[in-house]
Short mmCIF file of C-alpha atoms and ligand atoms in Angstrom, two decimals:
data_model
loop_
_atom_site.label_atom_id
_atom_site.label_comp_id
_atom_site.label_asym_id
_atom_site.label_seq_id
_atom_site.Cartn_x
_atom_site.Cartn_y
_atom_site.Cartn_z
CA MET A 4 0.88 26.22 -2.41
CA PHE A 5 2.09 22.57 -2.05
CA LYS A 6 5.07 21.96 -4.29
CA VAL A 7 4.95 18.33 -5.40
CA GLY A 8 7.31 16.03 -7.28
CA VAL A 9 6.43 12.64 -8.73
CA PHE A 10 8.77 9.63 -9.03
CA GLY A 11 7.57 7.05 -11.57
CA ALA A 12 5.90 9.85 -13.54
CA ASP A 13 5.54 7.88 -16.80
CA GLY A 14 4.05 4.80 -15.13
CA ARG A 15 0.42 3.72 -14.83
CA MET A 16 0.01 5.34 -11.40
CA GLY A 17 2.61 8.10 -11.64
CA SER A 18 1.06 9.55 -14.80
CA GLU A 19 -2.32 9.73 -13.00
CA VAL A 20 -0.64 11.47 -10.07
CA VAL A 21 0.94 14.05 -12.41
CA ARG A 22 -2.52 14.86 -13.83
CA ALA A 23 -4.15 14.91 -10.39
CA VAL A 24 -1.51 17.28 -8.95
CA GLN A 25 -1.77 19.58 -11.98
CA ALA A 26 -5.56 19.73 -11.55
CA ALA A 27 -5.60 20.10 -7.74
CA ASP A 28 -6.28 23.40 -6.01
CA GLY A 29 -3.27 24.72 -4.12
CA MET A 30 -0.77 22.32 -5.70
CA GLU A 31 2.03 22.86 -8.13
CA LEU A 32 3.96 20.12 -9.96
CA VAL A 33 7.68 20.77 -9.55
CA ALA A 34 8.79 17.86 -11.73
CA GLY A 35 7.86 14.37 -12.86
CA VAL A 36 10.79 11.94 -12.84
CA ASP A 37 10.94 8.51 -14.43
CA SER A 38 13.68 5.86 -14.50
CA ALA A 39 15.94 7.62 -17.04
CA ASP A 40 15.56 11.10 -15.54
CA ASP A 41 17.64 13.11 -13.05
CA ARG A 42 15.76 13.07 -9.76
CA SER A 43 17.37 16.31 -8.61
CA THR A 44 14.77 18.12 -10.76
CA VAL A 45 12.38 17.67 -7.79
CA LEU A 46 14.62 19.73 -5.48
CA GLY A 47 12.49 22.56 -4.12
CA ALA A 48 9.45 20.29 -3.71
CA ASP A 49 7.83 20.04 -0.27
CA CYS A 50 6.79 16.49 -0.97
CA VAL A 51 7.45 13.75 -3.53
CA VAL A 52 4.98 11.00 -4.43
CA ASP A 53 6.68 7.68 -5.29
CA PHE A 54 4.97 5.10 -7.50
CA THR A 55 8.03 3.31 -8.92
CA HIS A 56 9.09 -0.27 -8.24
CA PRO A 57 9.85 -2.25 -5.10
CA ASP A 58 13.51 -2.45 -6.28
CA ALA A 59 13.79 1.35 -6.66
CA VAL A 60 11.81 2.81 -3.79
CA MET A 61 14.31 2.32 -0.94
CA ASP A 62 17.05 4.23 -2.76
CA ASN A 63 14.53 6.98 -3.63
CA LEU A 64 13.50 7.22 0.02
CA GLU A 65 17.09 7.48 1.21
CA TRP A 66 17.65 10.32 -1.25
CA LEU A 67 14.44 12.17 -0.29
CA ILE A 68 15.07 11.81 3.45
CA GLY A 69 18.66 12.97 2.93
CA HIS A 70 17.32 16.09 1.19
CA GLY A 71 14.63 16.76 3.84
CA ILE A 72 11.74 16.21 1.39
CA HIS A 73 8.54 14.59 2.70
CA ALA A 74 7.57 11.37 0.90
CA VAL A 75 4.17 9.93 0.06
CA VAL A 76 4.79 6.36 -1.05
CA GLY A 77 2.42 4.08 -2.95
CA THR A 78 5.05 1.65 -4.17
CA SER A 79 4.54 -1.82 -2.73
CA GLY A 80 6.98 -4.29 -1.19
CA PHE A 81 7.28 -2.99 2.39
CA ASP A 82 7.79 -5.57 5.12
CA GLU A 83 8.93 -4.88 8.70
CA ALA A 84 12.62 -5.10 7.72
CA ARG A 85 12.17 -2.37 5.11
CA LEU A 86 10.19 -0.18 7.50
CA GLU A 87 13.02 -0.54 10.03
CA ARG A 88 15.49 0.62 7.39
CA VAL A 89 13.34 3.69 6.67
CA ARG A 90 13.24 4.51 10.39
CA ALA A 91 17.05 4.23 10.49
CA MET A 92 17.35 6.61 7.52
CA GLN A 93 15.10 9.10 9.31
CA ALA A 94 17.08 8.78 12.54
CA ALA A 95 20.27 9.55 10.59
CA ALA A 96 18.73 12.59 8.84
CA PRO A 97 15.71 13.81 10.84
CA GLY A 98 13.12 16.15 9.31
CA ALA A 99 11.36 14.46 6.41
CA LYS A 100 8.10 12.66 7.15
CA VAL A 101 7.26 9.46 5.25
CA LEU A 102 3.76 8.16 4.59
CA ILE A 103 3.61 4.67 3.09
CA ALA A 104 0.10 3.66 2.02
CA PRO A 105 -0.34 0.08 0.77
CA ASN A 106 -3.52 1.31 -0.90
CA PHE A 107 -4.73 4.89 -1.49
CA GLY A 108 -8.27 3.86 -2.39
CA ILE A 109 -10.56 5.09 0.39
CA ALA A 110 -12.78 2.02 -0.05
CA ALA A 111 -9.71 -0.21 0.13
CA VAL A 112 -8.66 1.46 3.40
CA LEU A 113 -12.17 0.78 4.72
CA MET A 114 -11.96 -2.85 3.53
CA MET A 115 -8.74 -3.31 5.54
CA HIS A 116 -10.26 -1.54 8.56
CA PHE A 117 -13.39 -3.71 8.48
CA ALA A 118 -11.29 -6.86 8.01
CA ARG A 119 -9.33 -6.06 11.16
CA LYS A 120 -12.58 -5.51 13.09
CA ALA A 121 -14.13 -8.76 11.81
CA ALA A 122 -11.09 -10.99 12.32
CA PRO A 123 -11.58 -11.92 16.02
CA TYR A 124 -15.10 -13.22 15.33
CA PHE A 125 -14.09 -15.99 12.89
CA GLU A 126 -12.10 -19.23 13.13
CA SER A 127 -10.73 -18.89 9.59
CA THR A 128 -9.62 -15.99 7.43
CA GLU A 129 -7.94 -16.17 4.02
CA ILE A 130 -7.24 -13.45 1.47
CA ILE A 131 -7.61 -13.59 -2.30
CA GLU A 132 -6.06 -10.71 -4.23
CA LEU A 133 -6.61 -10.28 -7.97
CA HIS A 134 -4.56 -7.93 -10.16
CA HIS A 135 -3.57 -7.10 -13.73
CA PRO A 136 -0.76 -9.34 -15.05
CA ASN A 137 1.77 -6.46 -15.32
CA LYS A 138 2.13 -6.31 -11.55
CA ALA A 139 5.71 -7.01 -10.43
CA ASP A 140 5.13 -8.18 -6.87
CA ALA A 141 3.05 -10.89 -5.23
CA PRO A 142 1.23 -10.89 -2.98
CA SER A 143 0.07 -7.29 -3.29
CA GLY A 144 1.02 -4.74 -0.65
CA THR A 145 -2.66 -4.43 0.21
CA ALA A 146 -3.03 -8.17 0.81
CA TYR A 147 0.18 -8.23 2.84
CA ARG A 148 -1.03 -5.36 5.04
CA THR A 149 -4.49 -6.89 5.40
CA ALA A 150 -2.93 -10.17 6.53
CA GLU A 151 -0.82 -8.31 9.10
CA LEU A 152 -3.89 -6.50 10.44
CA VAL A 153 -5.94 -9.72 10.62
CA ALA A 154 -3.08 -11.52 12.38
CA GLU A 155 -2.64 -8.65 14.84
CA ALA A 156 -6.38 -8.63 15.67
CA ARG A 157 -6.40 -12.41 16.14
CA ARG A 158 -3.36 -12.25 18.47
CA GLU A 159 -4.95 -9.47 20.53
CA ALA A 160 -8.12 -11.59 20.84
CA GLY A 161 -6.15 -14.72 21.80
CA ALA A 162 -7.54 -16.62 18.80
CA ALA A 163 -6.52 -20.27 18.33
CA PRO A 164 -4.58 -21.20 15.15
CA MET A 165 -6.84 -21.54 12.10
CA PRO A 166 -8.03 -25.09 11.39
CA ASP A 167 -6.30 -26.71 8.39
CA ALA A 168 -5.88 -30.45 7.95
CA THR A 169 -3.67 -30.20 4.84
CA THR A 170 -0.85 -32.76 4.98
CA SER A 171 -0.28 -33.23 1.26
CA GLU A 172 0.16 -30.17 -0.94
CA ILE A 173 1.50 -29.13 -4.32
CA PRO A 174 3.72 -26.15 -3.32
CA GLY A 175 1.69 -22.94 -3.53
CA ALA A 176 -1.72 -24.60 -3.48
CA ARG A 177 -2.47 -23.13 -0.05
CA GLY A 178 -1.09 -19.71 -0.95
CA ALA A 179 1.57 -17.70 0.84
CA ASP A 180 1.72 -17.63 4.63
CA VAL A 181 1.79 -13.99 5.80
CA ASP A 182 1.95 -13.90 9.58
CA GLY A 183 -0.18 -17.07 9.73
CA VAL A 184 -2.78 -15.84 7.22
CA ARG A 185 -3.01 -17.53 3.80
CA VAL A 186 -2.87 -15.15 0.82
CA HIS A 187 -3.70 -16.23 -2.74
CA ALA A 188 -2.60 -14.05 -5.68
CA LEU A 189 -4.31 -14.13 -9.10
CA ARG A 190 -2.99 -12.27 -12.16
CA ILE A 191 -5.75 -11.85 -14.74
CA THR A 192 -5.85 -9.83 -17.97
CA GLY A 193 -8.62 -7.22 -17.82
CA LEU A 194 -8.46 -6.70 -14.05
CA ILE A 195 -6.95 -3.72 -12.22
CA ALA A 196 -6.88 -4.32 -8.44
CA HIS A 197 -9.30 -6.39 -6.38
CA GLN A 198 -9.34 -8.19 -3.05
CA GLU A 199 -11.63 -10.49 -1.16
CA VAL A 200 -11.16 -11.28 2.52
CA VAL A 201 -13.01 -14.50 3.32
CA PHE A 202 -13.99 -15.22 6.93
CA GLY A 203 -15.63 -18.38 8.24
CA THR A 204 -16.91 -19.84 11.45
CA ASP A 205 -19.38 -22.61 12.24
CA GLY A 206 -22.36 -22.20 9.90
CA GLU A 207 -21.50 -18.68 8.70
CA THR A 208 -19.16 -16.94 6.30
CA LEU A 209 -18.47 -13.30 5.58
CA LYS A 210 -16.73 -11.91 2.50
CA ILE A 211 -15.42 -8.37 2.34
CA ARG A 212 -14.64 -7.43 -1.26
CA HIS A 213 -13.00 -4.37 -2.73
CA ASP A 214 -12.65 -3.54 -6.45
CA SER A 215 -10.62 -0.77 -8.08
CA MET A 216 -12.16 -0.22 -11.50
CA ASN A 217 -9.70 2.48 -12.61
CA ARG A 218 -6.58 4.24 -11.37
CA THR A 219 -8.13 7.68 -10.90
CA SER A 220 -9.91 6.13 -7.92
CA PHE A 221 -6.61 6.23 -6.00
CA MET A 222 -6.12 9.98 -6.54
CA PRO A 223 -8.28 11.46 -3.73
CA GLY A 224 -6.24 9.35 -1.30
CA VAL A 225 -2.94 10.40 -2.86
CA LEU A 226 -3.89 14.09 -2.64
CA LEU A 227 -5.01 13.59 0.97
CA GLY A 228 -1.58 12.11 1.67
CA VAL A 229 0.22 15.01 -0.01
CA ARG A 230 -1.78 17.55 2.00
CA GLY A 231 -1.37 15.65 5.27
CA VAL A 232 2.12 14.15 5.29
CA ALA A 233 3.98 17.11 6.83
CA GLY A 234 1.53 17.25 9.75
CA LEU A 235 1.73 13.57 10.69
CA ALA A 236 2.78 12.95 14.29
CA ASP A 237 5.37 10.24 13.61
CA PRO A 238 8.32 10.37 11.22
CA LEU A 239 7.05 7.16 9.53
CA THR A 240 3.36 6.35 9.09
CA VAL A 241 1.98 3.22 7.41
CA GLY A 242 -1.55 3.44 6.03
CA LEU A 243 -3.83 6.27 5.04
CA ASP A 244 -5.96 5.54 8.14
CA ALA A 245 -3.87 8.10 10.03
CA LEU A 246 -5.50 10.84 7.90
CA LEU A 247 -9.04 9.48 8.18
CA ASP A 248 -11.32 9.39 11.21
CA LEU A 249 -12.06 5.66 11.34
CA ASP A 250 -12.34 4.38 14.93
N1 NDP B 309 -0.59 2.25 -2.90
C1 NDP B 309 -1.48 2.21 -3.90
O1 NDP B 309 -2.64 2.66 -3.77
C2 NDP B 309 -1.05 1.65 -5.22
C3 NDP B 309 0.21 1.16 -5.35
N2 NDP B 309 0.66 0.71 -6.54
C4 NDP B 309 2.06 0.30 -6.58
O2 NDP B 309 2.80 1.33 -7.22
C5 NDP B 309 3.93 0.78 -7.89
C6 NDP B 309 3.91 1.23 -9.34
O3 NDP B 309 2.80 0.65 -9.99
P1 NDP B 309 2.47 1.00 -11.53
O4 NDP B 309 2.30 2.47 -11.70
O5 NDP B 309 1.38 0.10 -11.92
O6 NDP B 309 3.84 0.54 -12.23
P2 NDP B 309 4.46 1.03 -13.62
O7 NDP B 309 5.49 0.01 -13.98
O8 NDP B 309 3.38 1.36 -14.58
O9 NDP B 309 5.18 2.41 -13.24
C7 NDP B 309 6.37 2.51 -12.53
C8 NDP B 309 7.20 3.59 -13.21
O10 NDP B 309 8.30 3.90 -12.37
C9 NDP B 309 9.45 3.99 -13.19
N3 NDP B 309 10.64 3.83 -12.36
C10 NDP B 309 11.30 2.70 -12.02
N4 NDP B 309 12.35 2.99 -11.24
C11 NDP B 309 12.35 4.34 -11.09
C12 NDP B 309 13.18 5.25 -10.38
N5 NDP B 309 14.25 4.84 -9.68
N6 NDP B 309 12.90 6.58 -10.44
C13 NDP B 309 11.83 7.02 -11.16
N7 NDP B 309 11.02 6.21 -11.86
C14 NDP B 309 11.27 4.88 -11.80
C15 NDP B 309 9.25 2.90 -14.21
O11 NDP B 309 10.11 3.07 -15.31
P3 NDP B 309 10.63 1.74 -16.12
O12 NDP B 309 9.41 1.14 -16.71
O13 NDP B 309 11.60 2.32 -17.11
O14 NDP B 309 11.29 0.87 -15.08
C16 NDP B 309 7.78 3.11 -14.56
O15 NDP B 309 7.61 4.12 -15.52
C17 NDP B 309 3.83 -0.73 -7.69
O16 NDP B 309 4.63 -1.11 -6.59
C18 NDP B 309 2.35 -0.94 -7.36
O17 NDP B 309 2.13 -2.09 -6.61
C19 NDP B 309 -0.13 0.69 -7.64
C20 NDP B 309 -1.42 1.14 -7.58
C21 NDP B 309 -1.99 1.67 -6.35
O1 LIG B 310 0.14 -2.90 -8.63
C1 LIG B 310 -1.04 -2.48 -8.50
O2 LIG B 310 -1.78 -2.27 -9.46
C2 LIG B 310 -1.53 -2.21 -7.14
N1 LIG B 310 -0.69 -2.26 -6.16
C3 LIG B 310 -0.97 -2.02 -4.79
C4 LIG B 310 -0.74 -3.26 -3.97
O3 LIG B 310 0.26 -3.96 -4.20
O4 LIG B 310 -1.54 -3.53 -3.07
C5 LIG B 310 -2.32 -1.38 -4.58
C6 LIG B 310 -3.39 -1.86 -5.50
O5 LIG B 310 -3.70 -3.16 -5.15
C7 LIG B 310 -2.93 -1.78 -6.95
#
């Protein structure tokens, strides 16, 4: 029986995770914790799922790692500096594994995987992410990760810088620069989570689009993470790809 805790349990994602864990075979919910609650109620859990806030997640991780509890993290806002801090926490208190997934949607993981594969074949790549207006961070963690993967693939292929003649710009008009890849963030009432990766080369374009139509769609990925986190090879893993057979 997997004993699971949930941080952010009253939130849009956390409340779905509570329901998914309660309904899952071989899982038991130890406690759901939100911002006003005592997090020590999760003590005894094998693993805690965190869907809180970019401002809260680092402190939660330090606490979980310090207590030897594996963490499955959906909260966004992880750049290399934050990942380095997590590695330092794990070096100081070895034992707990951490899985950080910018997106638990299986189709979203495939979208990122395909984007990385496509990147070397195109001169230009830009990313448009579209989310509900209650989202705290921009660009999304998914867009940030996709940009990193595209940039990595372009570097490995020795790609030239992307063409862009812009010399006059209202700040923001060309989006955010993430590792040399432009990312444009839209916040639109009625949407949940969507992303388009737009590739172009002479005479051809390719668009890879992913849409999350509800939040239950993330749950198979979250449960896969809960079941798999303890068995991961490295103390810190970024991306659900590690638990899927993609290459
Ligand atoms: N990886 C993925 O697949 C996905 C990731 N996300 C990410 O997950 C995060 C949460 O998103 P969402 O559920 O929409 O946000 P919500 O604001 O709906 O939920 C977050 C919840 O966490 C609570 N919270 C804040 N700080 C703490 C804390 N220290 N301990 C426990 N609970 C806390 C909040 O309480 P209060 O309101 O009182 O602050 C709130 O109830 C975001 O970073 C989002 O980008 C979202 C969807 C999918
Ligand atoms: O805040 C959200 O809603 C989402 N956040 C994640 C992100 O920042 O990429 C995942 C998904 O896009 C939904």
